[in-house]
XYZ file of N, CA, C and O in Angstrom:
412
model
N 66.645 104.631 95.552
C 66.994 104.127 97.035
C 67.435 102.840 96.772
O 66.611 102.190 96.121
N 68.335 102.348 97.362
C 68.934 100.657 97.316
C 68.227 99.955 98.205
O 67.468 100.498 99.107
N 68.385 98.695 97.883
C 67.461 97.705 98.705
C 67.871 97.771 100.032
O 67.265 97.654 101.006
N 69.053 98.129 100.461
C 69.749 98.148 101.729
C 69.092 99.056 102.548
O 68.838 99.152 103.656
N 68.900 100.438 101.805
C 68.317 101.544 102.520
C 66.640 101.138 102.867
O 66.324 101.498 103.997
N 66.148 100.643 102.024
C 64.861 100.290 102.215
C 64.536 99.139 103.394
O 63.678 99.339 104.175
N 65.623 98.118 103.491
C 65.546 97.217 104.498
C 65.847 97.958 105.876
O 65.280 97.675 106.813
N 66.620 99.049 105.984
C 66.968 99.795 107.009
C 65.691 100.709 107.524
O 65.407 100.693 108.657
N 64.975 101.366 106.436
C 63.882 102.162 106.785
C 62.716 101.572 107.369
O 62.056 101.999 108.331
N 62.419 99.962 107.165
C 61.353 99.510 107.721
C 61.350 99.326 109.263
O 60.702 99.817 109.976
N 62.483 98.958 110.021
C 62.556 98.739 111.289
C 62.680 100.068 111.954
O 62.120 100.183 113.245
N 63.374 101.253 111.422
C 63.378 102.457 111.870
C 61.823 102.921 111.896
O 61.550 103.552 112.733
N 61.182 102.659 110.785
C 59.731 103.197 110.911
C 58.825 102.586 111.897
O 58.163 103.281 112.707
N 59.015 101.351 112.102
C 58.480 100.669 113.057
C 58.613 101.088 114.269
O 57.854 101.187 115.268
N 60.033 101.062 114.715
C 60.597 101.837 116.134
C 60.001 102.952 116.462
O 59.545 103.355 117.335
N 59.908 103.908 115.270
C 59.350 105.315 115.566
C 57.973 105.311 115.854
O 57.509 105.932 116.741
N 57.324 104.368 115.045
C 55.592 104.306 115.329
C 55.467 103.705 116.649
O 54.460 104.314 117.301
N 56.029 102.772 117.282
C 55.882 102.145 118.394
C 56.085 103.386 119.646
O 55.381 103.512 120.216
N 57.214 104.109 119.305
C 57.490 104.953 120.354
C 56.371 106.194 120.260
O 56.073 106.840 121.382
N 56.166 106.572 119.024
C 55.031 107.559 119.071
C 53.952 107.350 119.668
O 53.341 107.927 120.122
N 53.350 105.939 119.441
C 52.129 105.421 120.035
C 52.238 105.085 121.603
O 51.407 105.924 122.476
N 53.205 104.992 121.982
C 53.555 105.097 123.410
C 53.383 106.407 124.247
O 52.844 106.691 125.212
N 54.163 107.455 123.554
C 54.215 108.656 124.194
C 52.951 109.327 123.992
O 52.376 110.196 124.868
N 52.116 109.116 123.034
C 50.663 109.658 122.639
C 49.758 109.146 123.701
O 49.133 109.992 124.437
N 49.861 107.578 123.987
C 49.091 107.215 125.110
C 49.332 107.810 126.476
O 48.688 108.071 127.389
N 50.812 108.387 126.698
C 51.203 108.903 127.977
C 50.769 110.288 128.070
O 50.350 110.751 129.058
N 50.849 111.166 126.989
C 50.557 112.515 126.890
C 49.154 113.005 126.705
O 48.612 114.115 127.022
N 48.465 112.355 125.763
C 47.213 112.914 125.250
C 46.081 112.949 126.212
O 45.306 113.856 126.263
N 46.206 111.917 127.499
C 45.052 112.394 128.506
C 45.265 113.639 129.217
O 44.411 113.973 129.959
N 46.378 114.133 129.246
C 46.626 115.401 129.964
C 45.797 116.619 129.569
O 45.981 117.039 128.349
N 44.629 116.949 130.254
C 43.753 118.046 129.891
C 44.179 119.525 130.357
O 44.075 120.425 129.510
N 44.888 119.578 131.309
C 45.228 120.975 131.769
C 46.759 120.782 132.300
O 47.402 120.886 133.318
N 47.539 121.070 131.388
C 49.037 121.164 131.500
C 49.347 122.437 132.178
O 48.666 123.520 132.393
N 50.561 122.466 132.842
C 51.005 123.591 133.707
C 51.313 124.704 132.594
O 51.877 124.528 131.637
N 50.755 125.937 132.793
C 51.052 127.083 132.159
C 52.425 127.333 132.015
O 52.970 128.113 130.822
N 53.357 127.223 132.874
C 54.674 127.294 132.789
C 55.407 126.436 131.894
O 56.567 126.879 131.426
N 54.761 125.600 131.248
C 55.445 124.509 130.187
C 55.609 125.353 128.871
O 56.232 125.018 128.195
N 54.579 126.345 128.415
C 54.524 127.013 127.344
C 53.386 126.477 126.550
O 52.829 125.258 126.780
N 53.001 127.173 125.276
C 52.054 126.702 124.470
C 52.486 125.519 123.764
O 51.428 124.691 123.630
N 53.673 125.120 123.392
C 54.070 123.931 122.531
C 54.885 123.040 123.183
O 55.879 122.316 122.778
N 54.581 122.686 124.551
C 55.268 121.779 125.202
C 55.261 120.331 124.682
O 56.039 119.400 125.009
N 54.053 119.908 123.941
C 53.994 118.663 123.391
C 54.948 118.402 122.287
O 55.371 117.282 121.961
N 55.399 119.314 121.543
C 56.290 119.289 120.502
C 57.544 118.565 120.713
O 57.959 117.515 119.971
N 58.179 118.861 121.824
C 59.403 118.321 122.252
C 59.383 116.797 122.386
O 60.053 116.093 121.698
N 58.498 116.277 123.279
C 58.451 114.772 123.406
C 57.725 114.206 122.180
O 58.313 112.982 121.816
N 57.033 114.747 121.157
C 56.505 114.057 120.191
C 57.609 113.936 118.914
O 57.493 113.306 118.106
N 58.731 114.810 119.047
C 59.895 114.724 118.247
C 60.974 113.689 118.675
O 61.348 112.905 118.048
N 61.226 113.990 120.001
C 62.615 113.215 120.399
C 62.104 111.663 120.716
O 62.998 110.998 120.578
N 61.053 111.420 121.207
C 60.737 109.932 121.538
C 60.525 109.287 120.137
O 61.268 108.225 120.092
N 59.872 109.561 119.312
C 59.913 108.807 118.034
C 61.291 108.709 117.384
O 61.694 107.857 116.687
N 62.123 109.789 117.636
C 63.589 109.974 117.084
C 64.270 108.715 117.689
O 64.877 107.882 117.120
N 64.102 108.723 118.995
C 64.683 107.556 119.828
C 64.284 106.330 119.659
O 65.285 105.340 119.163
N 63.151 105.943 119.191
C 62.401 104.849 118.543
C 63.091 104.499 117.203
O 63.328 103.310 117.028
N 63.227 105.416 116.389
C 63.777 105.018 115.083
C 65.252 104.634 115.267
O 65.832 103.845 114.579
N 66.129 105.436 116.063
C 67.551 104.954 116.368
C 67.629 103.474 116.838
O 68.388 102.960 116.582
N 66.559 103.179 117.817
C 66.545 101.911 118.357
C 66.186 100.994 117.360
O 66.678 99.796 117.343
N 65.358 101.242 116.421
C 64.944 100.492 115.158
C 66.009 100.016 114.245
O 66.380 98.970 113.975
N 66.996 101.020 114.118
C 68.166 100.993 113.323
C 69.295 100.307 114.209
O 69.846 99.314 113.365
N 69.497 100.269 115.337
C 70.148 99.393 116.099
C 69.779 97.958 116.128
O 70.533 97.042 115.787
N 68.356 97.697 116.234
C 67.818 96.452 116.033
C 68.254 95.796 114.556
O 68.597 94.679 114.429
N 68.257 96.690 113.461
C 68.593 96.209 112.194
C 69.944 95.774 112.137
O 70.384 94.790 111.545
N 70.725 96.621 112.593
C 72.291 96.541 112.515
C 72.835 95.403 113.302
O 73.644 94.613 112.817
N 72.289 95.149 114.434
C 72.572 94.008 115.272
C 72.221 92.693 114.666
O 72.893 91.681 114.706
N 70.905 92.742 114.040
C 70.336 91.489 113.274
C 71.177 91.259 112.023
O 71.363 90.089 111.747
N 71.883 92.270 111.487
C 72.630 92.009 110.282
C 74.009 91.270 110.691
O 74.597 90.620 109.968
N 74.575 91.765 111.916
C 75.759 91.218 112.380
C 75.637 89.784 112.723
O 76.551 88.810 112.716
N 74.524 89.317 113.158
C 74.340 88.045 113.619
C 73.586 87.194 112.578
O 72.319 87.062 112.531
N 74.451 86.512 111.817
C 73.958 85.609 110.877
C 73.724 84.196 111.448
O 73.381 83.222 110.628
N 73.833 84.140 112.747
C 73.683 82.689 113.308
C 72.129 82.358 113.361
O 71.462 83.212 113.359
N 72.125 81.083 113.863
C 70.775 80.481 113.968
C 70.722 79.932 115.423
O 71.675 79.883 116.011
N 69.618 79.606 116.028
C 69.419 79.093 117.277
C 69.638 80.034 118.356
O 69.063 81.167 118.202
N 70.098 79.697 119.662
C 70.293 80.486 120.670
C 71.027 81.735 120.653
O 70.723 82.532 121.231
N 72.148 81.730 119.628
C 72.947 82.937 119.590
C 71.969 84.002 118.843
O 71.915 85.237 119.219
N 71.079 83.750 118.037
C 70.149 84.537 117.313
C 68.991 85.101 118.289
O 68.687 86.195 118.392
N 68.484 84.313 119.207
C 67.676 84.672 120.384
C 68.538 85.764 121.312
O 67.672 86.691 121.686
N 69.435 85.361 121.672
C 70.251 86.331 122.448
C 70.457 87.722 121.872
O 70.306 88.788 122.578
N 70.820 87.607 120.437
C 71.117 89.026 119.874
C 69.648 89.857 119.618
O 69.695 90.921 120.025
N 68.798 88.888 119.507
C 67.323 89.483 119.690
C 66.956 90.126 121.003
O 66.653 91.206 120.918
N 67.231 89.302 121.959
C 66.749 89.990 123.189
C 67.843 91.224 123.484
O 67.215 92.275 124.078
N 69.106 91.048 123.093
C 69.886 92.406 123.527
C 69.403 93.419 122.615
O 69.346 94.785 123.161
N 69.053 93.421 121.430
C 68.373 94.494 120.523
C 67.219 95.097 121.230
O 66.887 96.314 121.261
N 66.330 94.276 121.783
C 64.980 94.617 122.379
C 65.480 95.486 123.739
O 64.761 96.420 123.823
N 66.276 95.037 124.448
C 66.771 95.790 125.637
C 67.407 97.106 125.214
O 66.941 98.081 125.776
N 68.189 97.081 124.263
C 68.684 98.332 123.836
C 67.674 99.333 123.328
O 67.447 100.435 123.655
N 66.687 98.812 122.650
C 65.453 99.642 122.127
C 64.749 100.333 123.367
O 64.319 101.295 123.329
N 64.420 99.434 124.339
C 63.808 99.766 125.374
C 64.513 100.928 126.206
O 63.802 101.907 126.697
N 65.817 100.596 126.347
C 66.648 101.662 127.014
C 66.577 103.065 126.273
O 66.512 104.069 126.758
N 66.538 102.816 124.950
C 66.452 104.064 124.022
C 65.325 104.960 124.200
O 65.318 105.994 124.281
N 64.217 104.004 124.166
C 62.868 104.598 124.432
C 62.723 105.551 125.757
O 62.074 106.517 125.935
N 63.236 104.637 126.738
C 63.089 105.157 128.142
C 63.902 106.621 128.194
O 63.541 107.615 128.756
N 65.231 106.556 127.533
C 66.172 107.809 127.523
C 65.383 108.823 126.821
O 65.489 110.091 127.208
N 64.919 108.503 125.639
C 64.146 109.517 124.666
C 62.927 110.272 125.462
O 62.755 111.218 125.585
N 62.321 109.445 126.372
C 61.151 109.825 127.043
C 61.528 110.913 128.158
O 60.921 111.947 128.305
N 62.614 110.316 128.899
C 63.198 111.174 130.028
C 63.893 112.705 129.191
O 63.344 113.797 129.852
N 64.436 112.636 128.172
C 64.851 113.906 127.769
C 63.695 114.540 127.065
O 63.714 115.955 127.047
N 62.710 114.017 126.373
C 61.576 114.600 125.816
C 60.483 115.303 126.955
O 60.032 116.342 126.571
N 60.495 114.688 128.049
C 59.794 115.217 128.942
C 60.569 116.113 130.238
O 59.783 116.590 131.080
N 61.780 116.341 129.885
C 62.545 117.088 130.881
C 61.839 118.493 130.633
O 61.819 119.216 129.812
N 61.649 119.132 131.983
C 61.073 120.610 131.991
C 59.565 120.368 131.915
O 58.999 121.734 132.151
N 58.942 119.323 131.687
C 57.469 119.555 131.826
C 57.101 118.398 132.754
O 57.024 118.721 134.015
N 56.651 117.226 132.442
C 56.116 116.277 133.422
C 57.126 115.737 134.403
O 57.083 115.382 135.367
N 58.418 115.543 133.815
C 59.521 115.127 134.667
C 60.482 116.433 134.978
O 61.505 116.350 134.524
N 59.947 117.305 135.807
C 60.812 118.404 136.136
C 61.627 118.039 137.395
O 61.131 117.830 138.501
């Protein structure tokens, strides 16, 4: 594995772990799910949401690599990266919960 790949994997792993923790906090308190959702209804959100988080982490990495500037341009690109990450997590959550909690 090249150093560039290792540098990319770190923000992807962090993004996926944050997304996994958020969806776990949202889903694990559910004690009596609707029987129409099926036996393995938790699998879909627990795969899709962390995957969206990993993609958001990769976007954060690539935007950070494009912006070698310092000062306010760096702050703006970081804020844009965070916004893209949050939108990605939201979209992953909507897709992951489609047909279950958000029917």
